[in-house]
Each structure stands twice: as C-alpha cells, then as structure tokens.
C-alpha cells in the first residue's frame, strides 16, 4: 500500500505555484535568536547513509546562558501548508554561551556510523533526507498553524521546502551531507540560503563538545557590516535531450549592486549563461538565464553560478541540470541499490503487466537485458492510461527513489509523469520464476513473477485493514521462541526470516470494502498455503509498520486449507483438564459508557480514576454480545475443569461472574463457578481470574494473590482437590507487556535482542514468583504440586522463562508441543511464538498426561473478530474462532493422590470402650498389625469412616472426606504392631460405631 503522494502539475503552472509559495515563505522574526538550529541531518540509517540516525543540532550563539525550557523542535514536510506534523518538547537545560545541544531523532535503518550519545532523544521526528522544515518554537505542544502563529524562534526550510527564512531555502542535505550554519553556528541573518551550506558531516556536536563563543556574542556588530549577496536559484531544472531549455536565476544585495554572473564550475558542453541583466540599484535584483541547448548530453550536470557585485563580494548557487534521454527499463533500474538516473526525467518503453485501480501501472521490458542483477520492470506512479494490459507504451517522467516510512531501502519508480503513449500491442510477458528464501528480491522489483511451489500464510492480522497476507516458505518462528536472545542461533534465524518473506496485497491501496482471500468457510488461516502465486513485485509500506516486497496479483491466488480448524483441542485424557485463556479485554463496561445490563454513564477504574475512556474491549452492547458469544463458544469447546483467565475487567468478580452465568446458560445447567477473588487485584484495568467446575474439583482454602509493587497485575493462586483426593495448586499470571517503552529505565528499554520493552521488570516478576509467591502457595496448600499458567509476555527462551525453568519449574510446552512442530500461541510481525505458558513443579511434572495449544485464535484474521465497522461487508460468524488474539493452552493432568489405602494389609483389633463417669468420655484401644510382607511407610493415617452422628473423636489430627483421622507415630514393618488409644465425646450416650481405615501418606 503506497502512502506517498507525488503532485502532478500541469505545464505552465510551476512558476505560478512557486510564486505563491514564495509569498507564503517567510514568517516574521523580530531579531536573530540567541539559540539557533546549527545543523540538520535527515538521512539517518537510509541506504548509503553516513550516520545511523537523524539529528538536529542546536547552538547558543549569544554571550549569555539560555534555558531550553518551554521550547520545542517542530517538523513539517517540505510541501505541507497546514499543521506541523510532529514535535518534541526540549528539556529544561541551560546552554552556556557557545555550547551545542544534540537532539537524536528517528532512525530509518541500521546503515551508517553511530551518532553516539545525544542530549535529548525522540522517535517522533522522522525527517526527509533531502527536504523539509524544522523549527525551534516557544511551545511545548504541536503547532497548529503553518507559520507558527508567532511562536517560531528559528526556522530552517531546506531543499524544496515551501517555507523558510529569507528569500530562499537552505540547500538540500543528502546521505553524506548535513546542512550546517556557517561560522560553526554563529551566522544568523534570517536568510536560510545564505546562512547554511551543505557539507560533509564531520560529526554532530553536543553539550560535551568544545564550545564556540561567537565574536560579539553572536549579536550584530554596532558598526554596519556589508550585507551579503543573496541568490535565488532553482535546485534543479530538467529538459529533454535534443530540445533546448532554460531556467531563470537572480541575485540581489541590500547595500550593493549585483553586476556580473558567471559559471564557476567545470564547463559542460552546451550549457551557458545568457541575457544577463545587472541590478539597477542597491537591493534590486540581477537576472540571468541558465541555458541548455539541444546538444547537451543526457544525465545530471551540476552547474555552479557565481554572482558578484560592485563591492567585490561574491555568492554562488548550484543548479542540477537534468537532461533526459531515452533509456530501457533495465538501464533505469541498473544494478546498484539506487538508479544512477534518479531525479532525472527519462523516457522509456515497456509492456503494461498490471494496472492498479487507483492509478499507477507496471511496465516491463519484454526482452530484458539478460542481466539477472538488473530488474526488467518498473512502476509508473500515479499515472493513468487508456492502454490495456499487454499494450506497449512509451512513458516520460522523473526517475525517483521512493523510500516508505521505516524502510531501509528505496524502490525505483517513474513519477511526475508527463506523457503516456500507446505504441501498440506488446504481447504477453512471461512471469519470471522465483523462490523463497531469497536474499535479493530487489533484482525483480516491478517485474511479473511467479513464486514456484507453495508459500505458507504466516500472518493474517492486516487482511481486513489493508488486504495483506504475509507469506513465507513454511512457517517462520520468532528467534527467541527457540533460542536464547542474542545467541548466534537467534541472530542466524532472524537473518533467515528476513530472507523468507513476501506480502500478498490485494492491489487496492485503501481499506478493502470486503475482506479478500477468505475461503468458503469465512476465513483464511496462518498455515494455509497458496500455490504458484503470480503477480508484479511491488515494494511499499505494510501493516504494523515498516516496508516489504509485496505481490500485486495478476492471477487469482489459489489457496489450500493446509491448516484446518479443529472443533476443540485434542490431547490425551487425564482425570483433570486445565486451561488458560486470554479473553482479550472482556469488559462488562463499554467504551461508550454502557454496560452489559443496559446501564449508561458507567466507567472503568484504573488507579484512582473511573471513566469510560479507561474501558477496553467492546465499544457498545452490539460488539459486546458478539465478543461474549465467541468467548463462551471457545471455553465451552475446551470444557476444562479449571480455567485461568487473562485480560478480564478488574471490577471484582462482576465480569468473571457474568461470564460464568453465560457459560452455564450455554451448558443449560450450573456447570462453572467463580473462584472468589483474593485480597489484591492490582490497579490495572484488567486482572487475572479463575473459574472451575465444582462437580470435578473442589476448592482447598481461599485464593491468594501477590500485590507487590512489581506486579502490575497480581498473580492469582488457588488450590484444588480432585475427586480422587489428589490436590494441586494453579497460579495464573500476566506479566508486564512488551510494548510501550515510555518511562522505561535501563534494562527495560528495548535492547534490540527480540525481547522488547520491560524485560527487566518481567525478570523481577519471575524472581518474585519463585522466591515469594510459590513458597507462600506451597505453605498454604501443604502440597508440592503447582501449575503456573498465563500470558507471561515472554517467548519460550527469553530471560524470564529461562529464570523460571532454572529455578524449579518444568516447561510443559517444550516437553509436549515442541516435538510436534513449532510451539506458538501468538503471531506478531508474521512470526510465530508462544507467550502463553504451562510450567509445573517437578512433583507435578510426571502427572502431566498431555499439553496442547488450540489454534482457534492466533491463525485467524483480526477482520473476523467481534468489532464492527472494519469493513463494509461484515465477515463475523458466531463461533469459537478469533475469540482472542492468543491461543488457549490446555493441560491434561493425571493426578495421583499423595496417600494410599493400606487397610487390607493390616489386622485391626479393637478393645471394648469404657466410660469415665466423671468426664463422660469413652476410651478404648486399637491395635494395628502389619500382616503383609512389605513395610507400611509413614505417615500412617487412621480414619474413622462413618463415625456415629453426635460422637466426636478427641484429639483428631484432621478430617478426610468428612471423617476424623489420627496420625500414627511410626511406620509399620512386616509383623509389627502399633497401639492407639482413642477417646470419644458422646453426650447423647449413643452406641459408638465406625469403620476403621488406614492410609499411608498425607491428606
């Protein structure tokens, strides 16, 4: 989806437009500023860039210390004429006289040397490498008017900018040149063209650099100084080879007469000056024509023109004279990273291979040049033609290198087209067969290609929004899902992934009215395949940011359902089934202030504020019902005995209680109950929760949570007892998200190793889980079996997970899922991995029968979820698919109790009971003898099953299934006996009866 716009101006209107812009160009400045913009570089990280990051350098040219507090840098594109596009507020830092201040801006890639430490960093300003406007303003918010509304302190318009200080813009920077204020920053005549020069960047200066105190404190000398000559020259002029053309140049001097002009650069045959007219008075303009006759060779010629005056001053400007010729498409493309003919007007011919409905088309040299290093195709941007696919056309336009936002390379195209002529029928062009992985798709840009064999869908997230599917040879795995971050294996896999991707687009550079590429069942899933994909190879911005090679299909893609849906997770049976499900912001209060019961004016609480804007998830009742129905269908299909929930509204047990009511209605009976909330729920808008089936498991004690400051969403623990008496504890957790580095301290910023933001916080949450919360749960339950589940926001081998698995927990997904293929529960950037985990204590590990990830969510397009209004044709279906963006993890446990009935191995002899008339207590003895051949291991528990109602056992050690029990003092060797004295309280003087049972182990 190309997002750039190239204006197409009719012949004869350029001069008028330039005049209009010149009239708008100069805001009023009261006087030169003490702090000025001293250097600008905007090509950071681009192909062939000298430096890896954009930067803006400030300088205090005065003789007094100046604070930057209350100031900001504002950026606007060259041709923009309304609001400023982006800004960054500067810190309250005092600059001493002659001191510099370095602002690091966005990076376009990884090319170039590091600019080093900066005084202020921002990613919001992403400048063009050649043209734009940067301003220092008395504002800490984005400027709303183009002229700054009187708040501009300093303005630099450069390249072809429509606004600047003085009579003309500063020169254009490049990948190797910045624009630098003269005299190391001291010069400020409010004339951008005169004050700045384009020079090789020798290194940005910062507060620690040597100071440069300006003569006279940077203020104008009280003695009048000669004013400079100010030139007005076009940056470039273009023409056709064989036809003469010219450009008008002028210069003026406020206190002198410009009286001569000459070409000061090396002579170019056929280029000269003509019709010079000297200025008539001080301040008047001299004019001259730069003439290129019909003999000038095609190419780009840099011509420097020098103006002089009657005070022996001189000033020069350089004009890029572009002479277009007729070139083949391979000649225009060339074998380099960029075309050697960029920014020149050229004429070429090719067969139309594909036309885009919004304008623009692809042409290809049918014969090609036989060089595999040069592309035979070219995109013609913005132009329309009545010629059809298969027609041979001749096109004249400017060769441009288009670099989408976030791209590390450019894409050669023909823009500003002035002529498209149908020559005749060109015939069909055979597609070139290519394969993935492929390290150099640039060789085929603009060409008709066929990806032989099958490609696998790797991402469906932007199908509805942009009509895109990410394709690769097989499914790509996120490197830190398999390897330790920063390891050579992880780095190698990252590089392999980069070579193994292309994006299938739909040829419509707007949101499609109807979601494309859906199968008859209403979906297309990651893991499905497309065979022999044929189309033109485009390059442009993609969903989620950045850019990639894209196929605009010329034949309808043929898909196969190689990753079929399953109606429920499939795994080996046990006696307890457990799952964790991310329910993607299931809120019973909506962003419009409504709620699930028809209320209005409601809000959600975050910290100390309650308002509708705090709510997440559904916007209204209609969306909520669609969301609810998908979640209920998903949980019912899993049919787990215990369910952990992530991303449910943090409103006590209200939202989780509503979900249980809806689940029970779907079952038609009271099947689930809520695990009552613990004391600490955290201050986030969402929480973790648990529900369970009382018919399958029972609660042991109350729920626990850890409200420590490190846990923005406290973990929740509950101990359960199965029907056979076995216990286990479930801990549901939701660690800190990877996104949004704002406010992150060292360790939590994105280090670039694949772990994203807030990794140190997640490590500390894992440490807290191991050192405090799990021991607390074990102490409360008296049982060692623990299962940790939830969205841990860490892939399989990232630091928080390796910490947990190095400190007593077993990764059950690696044990059960990895041997069957890639383990994944989430897809991001076209890469698969699992953020949702199942970790057990070593004692529970042998009791895990199976683990499965049910891929009902991550593989499905966002476009089929509950949200309304994404596309004109609504693809929603009431089912369990795309109920969330994470897949649920399901664990089958084969729990074994920690005790064994050994009654059959003992002889029980009971004496008669005697009553103490003073205490009314009944006392007797019981003798247990081991009649077997093996020892009976302790502890041994004597259970009095069916003890007469109204009778109680004094000194009981506990209760088991409603019966009192006493722990015997020792184990029993074969033939050994132990005698126990029992005392009963029997106020009703009933006959005392019970069935003696002996168990080995603990309850």
PDB file of C-alpha atoms in Angstrom, residues 376-613:
ATOM      1  CA  UNK A 376      13.299  -5.519 -16.234  1.00  0.00           C
ATOM      2  CA  UNK A 377      10.212  -3.980 -14.625  1.00  0.00           C
ATOM      3  CA  UNK A 378       9.240  -0.514 -13.397  1.00  0.00           C
ATOM      4  CA  UNK A 379       6.322   1.003 -11.510  1.00  0.00           C
ATOM      5  CA  UNK A 380       4.782   4.121 -13.021  1.00  0.00           C
ATOM      6  CA  UNK A 381       3.375   6.019 -10.071  1.00  0.00           C
ATOM      7  CA  UNK A 382       0.135   7.970 -10.153  1.00  0.00           C
ATOM      8  CA  UNK A 383      -0.379   7.965 -13.925  1.00  0.00           C
ATOM      9  CA  UNK A 384      -3.451   6.721 -15.740  1.00  0.00           C
ATOM     10  CA  UNK A 385      -3.779   5.477 -19.289  1.00  0.00           C
ATOM     11  CA  UNK A 386      -6.404   4.030 -21.561  1.00  0.00           C
ATOM     12  CA  UNK A 387      -3.878   1.454 -22.731  1.00  0.00           C
ATOM     13  CA  UNK A 388      -4.579  -2.081 -21.560  1.00  0.00           C
ATOM     14  CA  UNK A 389      -2.517  -4.839 -20.003  1.00  0.00           C
ATOM     15  CA  UNK A 390      -0.398  -6.278 -22.823  1.00  0.00           C
ATOM     16  CA  UNK A 391      -0.054  -2.935 -24.643  1.00  0.00           C
ATOM     17  CA  UNK A 392       3.354  -1.455 -25.320  1.00  0.00           C
ATOM     18  CA  UNK A 393       3.574   2.135 -24.021  1.00  0.00           C
ATOM     19  CA  UNK A 394       6.166   4.906 -24.054  1.00  0.00           C
ATOM     20  CA  UNK A 395       6.301   6.863 -20.793  1.00  0.00           C
ATOM     21  CA  UNK A 396       8.122  10.079 -19.842  1.00  0.00           C
ATOM     22  CA  UNK A 397       8.590  11.007 -16.196  1.00  0.00           C
ATOM     23  CA  UNK A 398      11.060  11.577 -13.380  1.00  0.00           C
ATOM     24  CA  UNK A 399      13.053   8.664 -12.027  1.00  0.00           C
ATOM     25  CA  UNK A 400      12.553   8.667  -8.257  1.00  0.00           C
ATOM     26  CA  UNK A 401      13.731   6.510  -5.387  1.00  0.00           C
ATOM     27  CA  UNK A 402      10.710   6.012  -3.127  1.00  0.00           C
ATOM     28  CA  UNK A 403      11.517   5.120   0.494  1.00  0.00           C
ATOM     29  CA  UNK A 404       8.463   4.208   2.577  1.00  0.00           C
ATOM     30  CA  UNK A 405       8.438   5.148   6.253  1.00  0.00           C
ATOM     31  CA  UNK A 406      10.537   2.698   8.214  1.00  0.00           C
ATOM     32  CA  UNK A 407      12.133   1.166   5.129  1.00  0.00           C
ATOM     33  CA  UNK A 408      15.872   0.531   4.922  1.00  0.00           C
ATOM     34  CA  UNK A 409      15.946   0.653   1.147  1.00  0.00           C
ATOM     35  CA  UNK A 410      14.273   2.528  -1.676  1.00  0.00           C
ATOM     36  CA  UNK A 411      12.243   1.469  -4.685  1.00  0.00           C
ATOM     37  CA  UNK A 412      12.903   2.824  -8.167  1.00  0.00           C
ATOM     38  CA  UNK A 413       9.823   4.203  -9.892  1.00  0.00           C
ATOM     39  CA  UNK A 414       8.793   6.672 -12.576  1.00  0.00           C
ATOM     40  CA  UNK A 415       6.831   9.600 -11.158  1.00  0.00           C
ATOM     41  CA  UNK A 416       5.632  13.075 -12.164  1.00  0.00           C
ATOM     42  CA  UNK A 417       4.672  11.519 -15.471  1.00  0.00           C
ATOM     43  CA  UNK A 418       4.170  13.986 -18.323  1.00  0.00           C
ATOM     44  CA  UNK A 419       3.381  11.591 -21.145  1.00  0.00           C
ATOM     45  CA  UNK A 420       1.998   8.082 -21.693  1.00  0.00           C
ATOM     46  CA  UNK A 421       1.657   6.991 -25.312  1.00  0.00           C
ATOM     47  CA  UNK A 422       0.321   3.674 -26.548  1.00  0.00           C
ATOM     48  CA  UNK A 423       2.731   2.352 -29.161  1.00  0.00           C
ATOM     49  CA  UNK A 424       0.817  -0.824 -29.983  1.00  0.00           C
ATOM     50  CA  UNK A 425       0.201  -4.367 -28.825  1.00  0.00           C
ATOM     51  CA  UNK A 426       3.200  -5.622 -26.890  1.00  0.00           C
ATOM     52  CA  UNK A 427       2.014  -9.160 -26.297  1.00  0.00           C
ATOM     53  CA  UNK A 428       2.174 -11.100 -23.086  1.00  0.00           C
ATOM     54  CA  UNK A 429       5.141 -11.078 -20.747  1.00  0.00           C
ATOM     55  CA  UNK A 430       6.073 -14.425 -19.231  1.00  0.00           C
ATOM     56  CA  UNK A 431       6.456 -14.320 -15.445  1.00  0.00           C
ATOM     57  CA  UNK A 432       9.926 -14.961 -14.049  1.00  0.00           C
ATOM     58  CA  UNK A 433      10.043 -17.934 -11.686  1.00  0.00           C
ATOM     59  CA  UNK A 434      11.491 -17.173  -8.259  1.00  0.00           C
ATOM     60  CA  UNK A 435      11.577 -18.877  -4.860  1.00  0.00           C
ATOM     61  CA  UNK A 436      11.796 -18.078  -1.175  1.00  0.00           C
ATOM     62  CA  UNK A 437      14.052 -17.728   0.761  1.00  0.00           C
ATOM     63  CA  UNK A 438      15.598 -15.034  -1.423  1.00  0.00           C
ATOM     64  CA  UNK A 439      18.159 -12.537  -0.215  1.00  0.00           C
ATOM     65  CA  UNK A 440      17.807 -10.195  -3.192  1.00  0.00           C
ATOM     66  CA  UNK A 441      14.225  -9.687  -4.317  1.00  0.00           C
ATOM     67  CA  UNK A 442      15.274  -6.187  -5.434  1.00  0.00           C
ATOM     68  CA  UNK A 443      16.501  -7.764  -8.675  1.00  0.00           C
ATOM     69  CA  UNK A 444      12.853  -8.416  -9.572  1.00  0.00           C
ATOM     70  CA  UNK A 445      11.193  -5.201  -8.368  1.00  0.00           C
ATOM     71  CA  UNK A 446       8.433  -4.122 -10.697  1.00  0.00           C
ATOM     72  CA  UNK A 447       8.598  -7.395 -12.666  1.00  0.00           C
ATOM     73  CA  UNK A 448       5.953 -10.010 -13.335  1.00  0.00           C
ATOM     74  CA  UNK A 449       6.984 -13.019 -11.221  1.00  0.00           C
ATOM     75  CA  UNK A 450       5.732 -16.459 -10.188  1.00  0.00           C
ATOM     76  CA  UNK A 451       6.648 -17.977  -6.819  1.00  0.00           C
ATOM     77  CA  UNK A 452       7.046 -21.592  -7.810  1.00  0.00           C
ATOM     78  CA  UNK A 453       5.636 -24.182  -5.453  1.00  0.00           C
ATOM     79  CA  UNK A 454       3.715 -23.350  -2.313  1.00  0.00           C
ATOM     80  CA  UNK A 455       4.003 -20.443   0.091  1.00  0.00           C
ATOM     81  CA  UNK A 456       2.621 -20.568   3.619  1.00  0.00           C
ATOM     82  CA  UNK A 457       0.446 -17.856   5.125  1.00  0.00           C
ATOM     83  CA  UNK A 458       2.350 -16.506   8.136  1.00  0.00           C
ATOM     84  CA  UNK A 459       0.167 -13.594   9.189  1.00  0.00           C
ATOM     85  CA  UNK A 460      -3.440 -12.558   8.644  1.00  0.00           C
ATOM     86  CA  UNK A 461      -3.605  -9.551  11.005  1.00  0.00           C
ATOM     87  CA  UNK A 462      -3.865  -6.864   8.326  1.00  0.00           C
ATOM     88  CA  UNK A 463      -6.104  -8.688   5.876  1.00  0.00           C
ATOM     89  CA  UNK A 464      -9.194  -6.609   6.659  1.00  0.00           C
ATOM     90  CA  UNK A 465      -7.406  -3.300   7.137  1.00  0.00           C
ATOM     91  CA  UNK A 466      -5.053  -3.450   4.146  1.00  0.00           C
ATOM     92  CA  UNK A 467      -5.838  -6.600   2.170  1.00  0.00           C
ATOM     93  CA  UNK A 468      -2.470  -8.138   3.083  1.00  0.00           C
ATOM     94  CA  UNK A 469      -1.263 -11.649   3.891  1.00  0.00           C
ATOM     95  CA  UNK A 470       2.341 -12.282   4.912  1.00  0.00           C
ATOM     96  CA  UNK A 471       3.753 -15.310   3.057  1.00  0.00           C
ATOM     97  CA  UNK A 472       6.884 -17.384   3.545  1.00  0.00           C
ATOM     98  CA  UNK A 473       8.371 -20.733   2.634  1.00  0.00           C
ATOM     99  CA  UNK A 474       6.953 -22.609   5.630  1.00  0.00           C
ATOM    100  CA  UNK A 475       6.009 -21.074   8.945  1.00  0.00           C
ATOM    101  CA  UNK A 476       8.586 -18.676  10.405  1.00  0.00           C
ATOM    102  CA  UNK A 477       9.385 -18.883  14.108  1.00  0.00           C
ATOM    103  CA  UNK A 478      10.332 -15.948  16.275  1.00  0.00           C
ATOM    104  CA  UNK A 479      14.042 -16.424  17.133  1.00  0.00           C
ATOM    105  CA  UNK A 480      13.712 -16.057  20.925  1.00  0.00           C
ATOM    106  CA  UNK A 481      10.941 -18.648  20.888  1.00  0.00           C
ATOM    107  CA  UNK A 482      13.582 -21.261  20.094  1.00  0.00           C
ATOM    108  CA  UNK A 483      16.948 -19.775  21.042  1.00  0.00           C
ATOM    109  CA  UNK A 484      18.483 -17.681  23.800  1.00  0.00           C
ATOM    110  CA  UNK A 485      18.217 -13.956  22.951  1.00  0.00           C
ATOM    111  CA  UNK A 486      21.373 -12.573  21.377  1.00  0.00           C
ATOM    112  CA  UNK A 487      22.832 -16.022  20.679  1.00  0.00           C
ATOM    113  CA  UNK A 488      24.372 -16.812  17.321  1.00  0.00           C
ATOM    114  CA  UNK A 489      21.485 -19.186  16.609  1.00  0.00           C
ATOM    115  CA  UNK A 490      18.913 -16.474  17.318  1.00  0.00           C
ATOM    116  CA  UNK A 491      20.761 -13.986  15.125  1.00  0.00           C
ATOM    117  CA  UNK A 492      21.041 -16.533  12.313  1.00  0.00           C
ATOM    118  CA  UNK A 493      17.330 -17.330  12.488  1.00  0.00           C
ATOM    119  CA  UNK A 494      16.472 -13.622  12.404  1.00  0.00           C
ATOM    120  CA  UNK A 495      18.534 -13.237   9.236  1.00  0.00           C
ATOM    121  CA  UNK A 496      16.937 -16.315   7.678  1.00  0.00           C
ATOM    122  CA  UNK A 497      13.475 -14.987   8.473  1.00  0.00           C
ATOM    123  CA  UNK A 498      14.298 -11.679   6.784  1.00  0.00           C
ATOM    124  CA  UNK A 499      15.136 -13.527   3.557  1.00  0.00           C
ATOM    125  CA  UNK A 500      11.963 -15.565   3.713  1.00  0.00           C
ATOM    126  CA  UNK A 501       9.038 -13.185   3.365  1.00  0.00           C
ATOM    127  CA  UNK A 502       6.816 -11.517   0.819  1.00  0.00           C
ATOM    128  CA  UNK A 503       3.452  -9.834   1.338  1.00  0.00           C
ATOM    129  CA  UNK A 504       0.469 -10.683  -0.806  1.00  0.00           C
ATOM    130  CA  UNK A 505      -1.515  -7.473  -1.359  1.00  0.00           C
ATOM    131  CA  UNK A 506      -4.906  -7.060  -2.997  1.00  0.00           C
ATOM    132  CA  UNK A 507      -3.951  -4.326  -5.488  1.00  0.00           C
ATOM    133  CA  UNK A 508      -6.181  -1.780  -3.711  1.00  0.00           C
ATOM    134  CA  UNK A 509      -4.259   0.883  -1.796  1.00  0.00           C
ATOM    135  CA  UNK A 510      -7.169   1.587   0.550  1.00  0.00           C
ATOM    136  CA  UNK A 511      -9.089  -0.456   3.123  1.00  0.00           C
ATOM    137  CA  UNK A 512     -10.986  -3.073   1.099  1.00  0.00           C
ATOM    138  CA  UNK A 513     -14.774  -2.972   1.346  1.00  0.00           C
ATOM    139  CA  UNK A 514     -14.833  -6.745   1.502  1.00  0.00           C
ATOM    140  CA  UNK A 515     -12.135  -8.818   3.172  1.00  0.00           C
ATOM    141  CA  UNK A 516     -10.217 -10.548   0.363  1.00  0.00           C
ATOM    142  CA  UNK A 517      -8.905 -14.116   0.127  1.00  0.00           C
ATOM    143  CA  UNK A 518     -11.380 -15.683   2.577  1.00  0.00           C
ATOM    144  CA  UNK A 519     -12.277 -19.329   1.969  1.00  0.00           C
ATOM    145  CA  UNK A 520     -15.848 -20.545   1.693  1.00  0.00           C
ATOM    146  CA  UNK A 521     -15.887 -21.073   5.471  1.00  0.00           C
ATOM    147  CA  UNK A 522     -15.225 -17.366   6.050  1.00  0.00           C
ATOM    148  CA  UNK A 523     -11.560 -17.446   6.993  1.00  0.00           C
ATOM    149  CA  UNK A 524      -8.013 -17.850   5.754  1.00  0.00           C
ATOM    150  CA  UNK A 525      -5.607 -19.149   8.385  1.00  0.00           C
ATOM    151  CA  UNK A 526      -1.920 -18.790   9.025  1.00  0.00           C
ATOM    152  CA  UNK A 527      -0.569 -22.165   7.987  1.00  0.00           C
ATOM    153  CA  UNK A 528      -2.728 -22.329   4.872  1.00  0.00           C
ATOM    154  CA  UNK A 529      -0.815 -22.329   1.582  1.00  0.00           C
ATOM    155  CA  UNK A 530      -1.008 -20.628  -1.794  1.00  0.00           C
ATOM    156  CA  UNK A 531       0.498 -22.250  -4.872  1.00  0.00           C
ATOM    157  CA  UNK A 532       2.287 -20.716  -7.867  1.00  0.00           C
ATOM    158  CA  UNK A 533       1.447 -17.161  -6.798  1.00  0.00           C
ATOM    159  CA  UNK A 534       1.757 -14.867  -9.822  1.00  0.00           C
ATOM    160  CA  UNK A 535       1.849 -11.061  -9.877  1.00  0.00           C
ATOM    161  CA  UNK A 536       4.045  -7.994 -10.083  1.00  0.00           C
ATOM    162  CA  UNK A 537       6.631  -7.468  -7.370  1.00  0.00           C
ATOM    163  CA  UNK A 538       5.938  -4.201  -5.611  1.00  0.00           C
ATOM    164  CA  UNK A 539       7.614  -2.571  -2.618  1.00  0.00           C
ATOM    165  CA  UNK A 540       5.863  -0.450  -0.028  1.00  0.00           C
ATOM    166  CA  UNK A 541       4.577   0.133   3.466  1.00  0.00           C
ATOM    167  CA  UNK A 542       2.927  -2.808   5.222  1.00  0.00           C
ATOM    168  CA  UNK A 543       0.583  -3.228   8.153  1.00  0.00           C
ATOM    169  CA  UNK A 544       2.266  -2.920  11.528  1.00  0.00           C
ATOM    170  CA  UNK A 545       4.935  -0.537  10.223  1.00  0.00           C
ATOM    171  CA  UNK A 546       7.978  -0.829   8.041  1.00  0.00           C
ATOM    172  CA  UNK A 547       8.023  -1.923   4.431  1.00  0.00           C
ATOM    173  CA  UNK A 548       8.441  -5.097   2.417  1.00  0.00           C
ATOM    174  CA  UNK A 549       8.299  -6.574  -1.051  1.00  0.00           C
ATOM    175  CA  UNK A 550       4.685  -7.140  -1.999  1.00  0.00           C
ATOM    176  CA  UNK A 551       2.961  -9.125  -4.711  1.00  0.00           C
ATOM    177  CA  UNK A 552       0.120  -7.405  -6.531  1.00  0.00           C
ATOM    178  CA  UNK A 553      -1.535 -10.477  -8.051  1.00  0.00           C
ATOM    179  CA  UNK A 554      -2.271 -10.661 -11.746  1.00  0.00           C
ATOM    180  CA  UNK A 555      -3.925 -14.064 -11.403  1.00  0.00           C
ATOM    181  CA  UNK A 556      -6.354 -15.087  -8.659  1.00  0.00           C
ATOM    182  CA  UNK A 557      -4.288 -16.791  -5.937  1.00  0.00           C
ATOM    183  CA  UNK A 558      -5.071 -20.476  -5.410  1.00  0.00           C
ATOM    184  CA  UNK A 559      -5.196 -21.336  -1.701  1.00  0.00           C
ATOM    185  CA  UNK A 560      -5.300 -24.682   0.091  1.00  0.00           C
ATOM    186  CA  UNK A 561      -6.581 -25.290   3.608  1.00  0.00           C
ATOM    187  CA  UNK A 562      -3.435 -26.997   4.891  1.00  0.00           C
ATOM    188  CA  UNK A 563      -4.060 -25.821   8.457  1.00  0.00           C
ATOM    189  CA  UNK A 564      -7.649 -26.902   9.145  1.00  0.00           C
ATOM    190  CA  UNK A 565      -9.665 -25.711  12.084  1.00  0.00           C
ATOM    191  CA  UNK A 566     -10.335 -28.182  14.883  1.00  0.00           C
ATOM    192  CA  UNK A 567     -13.581 -28.071  16.835  1.00  0.00           C
ATOM    193  CA  UNK A 568     -11.776 -28.496  20.160  1.00  0.00           C
ATOM    194  CA  UNK A 569      -8.244 -29.123  21.418  1.00  0.00           C
ATOM    195  CA  UNK A 570      -7.119 -32.721  21.043  1.00  0.00           C
ATOM    196  CA  UNK A 571      -4.966 -34.221  23.808  1.00  0.00           C
ATOM    197  CA  UNK A 572      -4.514 -37.385  25.809  1.00  0.00           C
ATOM    198  CA  UNK A 573      -7.011 -37.923  28.587  1.00  0.00           C
ATOM    199  CA  UNK A 574      -6.308 -37.485  32.289  1.00  0.00           C
ATOM    200  CA  UNK A 575      -8.531 -37.023  35.304  1.00  0.00           C
ATOM    201  CA  UNK A 576      -8.420 -33.176  35.424  1.00  0.00           C
ATOM    202  CA  UNK A 577      -8.336 -30.807  32.431  1.00  0.00           C
ATOM    203  CA  UNK A 578      -6.946 -27.291  32.956  1.00  0.00           C
ATOM    204  CA  UNK A 579      -6.707 -24.365  30.556  1.00  0.00           C
ATOM    205  CA  UNK A 580      -5.664 -20.742  30.473  1.00  0.00           C
ATOM    206  CA  UNK A 581      -7.425 -18.403  28.061  1.00  0.00           C
ATOM    207  CA  UNK A 582      -6.643 -14.808  27.186  1.00  0.00           C
ATOM    208  CA  UNK A 583     -10.087 -13.254  26.704  1.00  0.00           C
ATOM    209  CA  UNK A 584      -8.768 -10.063  25.041  1.00  0.00           C
ATOM    210  CA  UNK A 585     -10.208  -7.320  27.251  1.00  0.00           C
ATOM    211  CA  UNK A 586     -13.525  -8.882  28.206  1.00  0.00           C
ATOM    212  CA  UNK A 587     -15.198  -5.885  29.865  1.00  0.00           C
ATOM    213  CA  UNK A 588     -18.801  -5.730  31.017  1.00  0.00           C
ATOM    214  CA  UNK A 589     -18.468  -1.927  30.901  1.00  0.00           C
ATOM    215  CA  UNK A 590     -18.045  -0.451  27.427  1.00  0.00           C
ATOM    216  CA  UNK A 591     -16.053   2.436  25.996  1.00  0.00           C
ATOM    217  CA  UNK A 592     -19.322   4.296  25.278  1.00  0.00           C
ATOM    218  CA  UNK A 593     -20.250   4.242  28.984  1.00  0.00           C
ATOM    219  CA  UNK A 594     -22.811   1.468  28.654  1.00  0.00           C
ATOM    220  CA  UNK A 595     -22.690  -1.881  30.408  1.00  0.00           C
ATOM    221  CA  UNK A 596     -23.832  -5.470  29.956  1.00  0.00           C
ATOM    222  CA  UNK A 597     -27.090  -4.831  31.821  1.00  0.00           C
ATOM    223  CA  UNK A 598     -28.174  -1.831  29.722  1.00  0.00           C
ATOM    224  CA  UNK A 599     -26.822   0.833  32.059  1.00  0.00           C
ATOM    225  CA  UNK A 600     -25.436   4.147  30.842  1.00  0.00           C
ATOM    226  CA  UNK A 601     -22.938   6.676  32.116  1.00  0.00           C
ATOM    227  CA  UNK A 602     -20.671   3.952  33.512  1.00  0.00           C
ATOM    228  CA  UNK A 603     -16.896   3.854  33.680  1.00  0.00           C
ATOM    229  CA  UNK A 604     -13.906   1.621  34.376  1.00  0.00           C
ATOM    230  CA  UNK A 605     -11.445   2.164  37.193  1.00  0.00           C
ATOM    231  CA  UNK A 606      -7.712   2.492  36.669  1.00  0.00           C
ATOM    232  CA  UNK A 607      -5.841   3.542  39.785  1.00  0.00           C
ATOM    233  CA  UNK A 608      -7.915   6.345  41.267  1.00  0.00           C
ATOM    234  CA  UNK A 609      -9.880   7.345  38.156  1.00  0.00           C
ATOM    235  CA  UNK A 610     -13.175   5.923  36.920  1.00  0.00           C
ATOM    236  CA  UNK A 611     -14.294   6.885  33.447  1.00  0.00           C
ATOM    237  CA  UNK A 612     -15.461   5.290  30.205  1.00  0.00           C
ATOM    238  CA  UNK A 613     -12.166   6.086  28.482  1.00  0.00           C
TER     239      UNK A 613
END
